[in-house]
Structures are given as structure tokens and as C-alpha cells.
């Protein structure tokens, strides 16, 4: 069995997106060029930001079709991150709300990729 550990987001400007994610993830990319940036995350996961203009084969998708999901330890942390990210000027697609899986909100990155922060409800 194979296990995915790498996500690629097709972006308009890798440098702009790299600065955004460097701030959001509180870590610098381990690789960066004019067409690509790579972050290595906890647990060995990797986040790549690839210029949608140079991806091969050509990327058809743009932002908004997927989500990066960030589980947090508490509903209070959901609210605190929402306030923090809002104060920093991130575009919000959804204010904190209770859904069937828990408390959540959704922010957008510079390419309109969805960033969901959530605290799962206990079943």
C-alpha cells in the first residue's frame, strides 16, 4: 500500500505563496525557486507550491477546489486563530461555526485555496 505524504498546490506566484505559508506555518521553505517552493511539515508531510504556469502537464485547476485542514486542540483555539488570522488580513470564507464534525472556520490563501481550521467534536 502507498501513503500520500505530499500535497501540491498550483499557485499564481510561488514567491508570494511561499511568504504566506512561511508566515502561516512558522517555518521557512526548504527549497525555493521562481517556479516552486517546498515546505517539510511535522510527520514528514510536504507542501509544494508550484507555478500553475509552468506545471507539467499543464494545471487545469485553480484555488478553491480543495482544502488544507488544520485540526486544533480546542474550540477556543479555533476562535483564537480566527481572530488572529482576521486581524492579519486573511480573507475569511466562513466564520467560526458548529458543524456536524465540530467547530470550524475557513480562510483563503492568496490563490483562494481553502484553509480549514477545526476542532473535532467527540462522538
PDB file of C-alpha atoms in Angstrom:
ATOM      1  CA  UNK A   1       0.000   0.000   0.000  1.00  0.00           C
ATOM      2  CA  UNK A   2       1.220   3.523  -0.725  1.00  0.00           C
ATOM      3  CA  UNK A   3       0.537   6.505   1.542  1.00  0.00           C
ATOM      4  CA  UNK A   4       0.245  10.083   0.268  1.00  0.00           C
ATOM      5  CA  UNK A   5       2.508  12.449   2.192  1.00  0.00           C
ATOM      6  CA  UNK A   6       2.856  15.276  -0.320  1.00  0.00           C
ATOM      7  CA  UNK A   7       0.354  17.876  -1.454  1.00  0.00           C
ATOM      8  CA  UNK A   8       0.938  20.242  -4.355  1.00  0.00           C
ATOM      9  CA  UNK A   9      -0.979  23.470  -4.733  1.00  0.00           C
ATOM     10  CA  UNK A  10      -0.888  25.194  -8.103  1.00  0.00           C
ATOM     11  CA  UNK A  11      -0.319  28.894  -7.446  1.00  0.00           C
ATOM     12  CA  UNK A  12      -0.102  32.116  -9.419  1.00  0.00           C
ATOM     13  CA  UNK A  13       3.135  33.304  -7.821  1.00  0.00           C
ATOM     14  CA  UNK A  14       5.238  30.809  -5.811  1.00  0.00           C
ATOM     15  CA  UNK A  15       7.229  33.578  -4.065  1.00  0.00           C
ATOM     16  CA  UNK A  16       4.058  35.302  -2.808  1.00  0.00           C
ATOM     17  CA  UNK A  17       2.539  31.988  -1.739  1.00  0.00           C
ATOM     18  CA  UNK A  18       5.804  30.916  -0.066  1.00  0.00           C
ATOM     19  CA  UNK A  19       5.835  34.081   2.073  1.00  0.00           C
ATOM     20  CA  UNK A  20       2.186  33.489   3.011  1.00  0.00           C
ATOM     21  CA  UNK A  21       2.787  29.866   4.065  1.00  0.00           C
ATOM     22  CA  UNK A  22       6.107  30.705   5.736  1.00  0.00           C
ATOM     23  CA  UNK A  23       4.205  33.086   7.989  1.00  0.00           C
ATOM     24  CA  UNK A  24       1.222  30.752   8.471  1.00  0.00           C
ATOM     25  CA  UNK A  25       3.291  27.603   9.157  1.00  0.00           C
ATOM     26  CA  UNK A  26       6.021  29.443  11.099  1.00  0.00           C
ATOM     27  CA  UNK A  27       8.782  27.778   9.074  1.00  0.00           C
ATOM     28  CA  UNK A  28      10.828  28.596   6.001  1.00  0.00           C
ATOM     29  CA  UNK A  29      10.629  26.583   2.807  1.00  0.00           C
ATOM     30  CA  UNK A  30      13.430  24.019   2.430  1.00  0.00           C
ATOM     31  CA  UNK A  31      13.549  24.652  -1.308  1.00  0.00           C
ATOM     32  CA  UNK A  32      12.531  27.686  -3.341  1.00  0.00           C
ATOM     33  CA  UNK A  33      12.884  28.828  -6.946  1.00  0.00           C
ATOM     34  CA  UNK A  34      10.956  31.151  -9.239  1.00  0.00           C
ATOM     35  CA  UNK A  35       8.535  28.336 -10.095  1.00  0.00           C
ATOM     36  CA  UNK A  36       8.345  26.219  -6.931  1.00  0.00           C
ATOM     37  CA  UNK A  37       8.598  26.221  -3.131  1.00  0.00           C
ATOM     38  CA  UNK A  38       8.646  23.241  -0.766  1.00  0.00           C
ATOM     39  CA  UNK A  39       7.830  23.041   2.939  1.00  0.00           C
ATOM     40  CA  UNK A  40       8.545  19.971   5.076  1.00  0.00           C
ATOM     41  CA  UNK A  41       5.954  19.656   7.832  1.00  0.00           C
ATOM     42  CA  UNK A  42       5.643  17.630  11.017  1.00  0.00           C
ATOM     43  CA  UNK A  43       5.346  13.903  10.461  1.00  0.00           C
ATOM     44  CA  UNK A  44       7.222  14.090   7.177  1.00  0.00           C
ATOM     45  CA  UNK A  45       4.392  15.642   5.205  1.00  0.00           C
ATOM     46  CA  UNK A  46       5.384  18.023   2.422  1.00  0.00           C
ATOM     47  CA  UNK A  47       3.596  21.016   0.925  1.00  0.00           C
ATOM     48  CA  UNK A  48       4.688  22.079  -2.541  1.00  0.00           C
ATOM     49  CA  UNK A  49       3.690  25.347  -4.221  1.00  0.00           C
ATOM     50  CA  UNK A  50       4.094  25.026  -7.978  1.00  0.00           C
ATOM     51  CA  UNK A  51       3.570  27.793 -10.509  1.00  0.00           C
ATOM     52  CA  UNK A  52       0.411  26.938 -12.402  1.00  0.00           C
ATOM     53  CA  UNK A  53       2.060  28.485 -15.463  1.00  0.00           C
ATOM     54  CA  UNK A  54       4.976  26.033 -15.519  1.00  0.00           C
ATOM     55  CA  UNK A  55       3.442  22.818 -14.153  1.00  0.00           C
ATOM     56  CA  UNK A  56       3.736  19.827 -16.487  1.00  0.00           C
ATOM     57  CA  UNK A  57       1.358  18.642 -17.619  1.00  0.00           C
ATOM     58  CA  UNK A  58      -0.452  21.976 -17.544  1.00  0.00           C
ATOM     59  CA  UNK A  59      -2.574  22.513 -14.434  1.00  0.00           C
ATOM     60  CA  UNK A  60      -6.279  22.924 -15.143  1.00  0.00           C
ATOM     61  CA  UNK A  61      -7.415  23.531 -11.566  1.00  0.00           C
ATOM     62  CA  UNK A  62      -7.281  26.788  -9.661  1.00  0.00           C
ATOM     63  CA  UNK A  63      -7.837  27.535  -5.972  1.00  0.00           C
ATOM     64  CA  UNK A  64     -10.987  26.664  -4.067  1.00  0.00           C
ATOM     65  CA  UNK A  65     -11.397  23.053  -5.172  1.00  0.00           C
ATOM     66  CA  UNK A  66      -9.607  21.531  -2.169  1.00  0.00           C
ATOM     67  CA  UNK A  67      -8.868  22.302   1.454  1.00  0.00           C
ATOM     68  CA  UNK A  68      -5.861  22.111   3.702  1.00  0.00           C
ATOM     69  CA  UNK A  69      -7.268  21.106   7.074  1.00  0.00           C
ATOM     70  CA  UNK A  70      -5.667  22.076  10.390  1.00  0.00           C
ATOM     71  CA  UNK A  71      -7.013  20.203  13.434  1.00  0.00           C
ATOM     72  CA  UNK A  72      -6.539  22.068  16.723  1.00  0.00           C
ATOM     73  CA  UNK A  73      -6.827  21.101  20.385  1.00  0.00           C
ATOM     74  CA  UNK A  74      -9.942  23.081  21.382  1.00  0.00           C
ATOM     75  CA  UNK A  75     -12.913  25.102  20.183  1.00  0.00           C
ATOM     76  CA  UNK A  76     -11.320  28.107  21.908  1.00  0.00           C
ATOM     77  CA  UNK A  77      -8.235  27.674  19.730  1.00  0.00           C
ATOM     78  CA  UNK A  78     -10.482  27.736  16.637  1.00  0.00           C
ATOM     79  CA  UNK A  79     -11.882  31.092  17.762  1.00  0.00           C
ATOM     80  CA  UNK A  80      -8.449  32.471  18.707  1.00  0.00           C
ATOM     81  CA  UNK A  81      -6.947  31.547  15.318  1.00  0.00           C
ATOM     82  CA  UNK A  82      -9.926  33.077  13.542  1.00  0.00           C
ATOM     83  CA  UNK A  83      -9.409  36.347  15.426  1.00  0.00           C
ATOM     84  CA  UNK A  84      -5.650  36.266  14.803  1.00  0.00           C
ATOM     85  CA  UNK A  85      -5.887  35.456  11.075  1.00  0.00           C
ATOM     86  CA  UNK A  86      -8.686  38.020  10.609  1.00  0.00           C
ATOM     87  CA  UNK A  87      -6.563  40.708  12.275  1.00  0.00           C
ATOM     88  CA  UNK A  88      -3.718  39.801   9.903  1.00  0.00           C
ATOM     89  CA  UNK A  89      -5.985  40.427   6.920  1.00  0.00           C
ATOM     90  CA  UNK A  90      -6.639  36.878   5.705  1.00  0.00           C
ATOM     91  CA  UNK A  91      -9.809  36.562   3.656  1.00  0.00           C
ATOM     92  CA  UNK A  92     -12.402  34.514   5.509  1.00  0.00           C
ATOM     93  CA  UNK A  93     -14.818  32.262   3.655  1.00  0.00           C
ATOM     94  CA  UNK A  94     -16.587  31.060   6.807  1.00  0.00           C
ATOM     95  CA  UNK A  95     -16.729  32.477  10.326  1.00  0.00           C
ATOM     96  CA  UNK A  96     -16.427  30.075  13.268  1.00  0.00           C
ATOM     97  CA  UNK A  97     -19.414  27.800  13.327  1.00  0.00           C
ATOM     98  CA  UNK A  98     -20.519  24.440  14.663  1.00  0.00           C
ATOM     99  CA  UNK A  99     -20.910  21.751  12.012  1.00  0.00           C
ATOM    100  CA  UNK A 100     -21.663  18.068  12.414  1.00  0.00           C
ATOM    101  CA  UNK A 101     -17.932  17.271  12.781  1.00  0.00           C
ATOM    102  CA  UNK A 102     -17.059  20.102  15.196  1.00  0.00           C
ATOM    103  CA  UNK A 103     -16.212  23.803  15.474  1.00  0.00           C
ATOM    104  CA  UNK A 104     -14.598  25.232  12.347  1.00  0.00           C
ATOM    105  CA  UNK A 105     -13.794  28.215  10.143  1.00  0.00           C
ATOM    106  CA  UNK A 106     -12.368  28.594   6.637  1.00  0.00           C
ATOM    107  CA  UNK A 107      -9.789  31.131   5.441  1.00  0.00           C
ATOM    108  CA  UNK A 108      -8.360  31.601   1.943  1.00  0.00           C
ATOM    109  CA  UNK A 109      -4.749  31.761   0.793  1.00  0.00           C
ATOM    110  CA  UNK A 110      -3.584  34.182  -1.963  1.00  0.00           C
ATOM    111  CA  UNK A 111      -4.830  31.748  -4.653  1.00  0.00           C
ATOM    112  CA  UNK A 112      -8.163  31.058  -2.917  1.00  0.00           C
ATOM    113  CA  UNK A 113      -7.146  27.609  -1.663  1.00  0.00           C
ATOM    114  CA  UNK A 114      -9.307  26.876   1.361  1.00  0.00           C
ATOM    115  CA  UNK A 115      -7.672  26.605   4.804  1.00  0.00           C
ATOM    116  CA  UNK A 116      -9.991  24.886   7.280  1.00  0.00           C
ATOM    117  CA  UNK A 117      -9.227  25.077  10.997  1.00  0.00           C
ATOM    118  CA  UNK A 118     -11.341  22.732  13.102  1.00  0.00           C
ATOM    119  CA  UNK A 119     -11.733  21.106  16.464  1.00  0.00           C
ATOM    120  CA  UNK A 120     -13.446  17.746  16.054  1.00  0.00           C
ATOM    121  CA  UNK A 121     -16.473  17.068  18.218  1.00  0.00           C
ATOM    122  CA  UNK A 122     -16.312  13.987  20.386  1.00  0.00           C
ATOM    123  CA  UNK A 123     -18.781  11.341  19.304  1.00  0.00           C
TER     124      UNK A 123
END
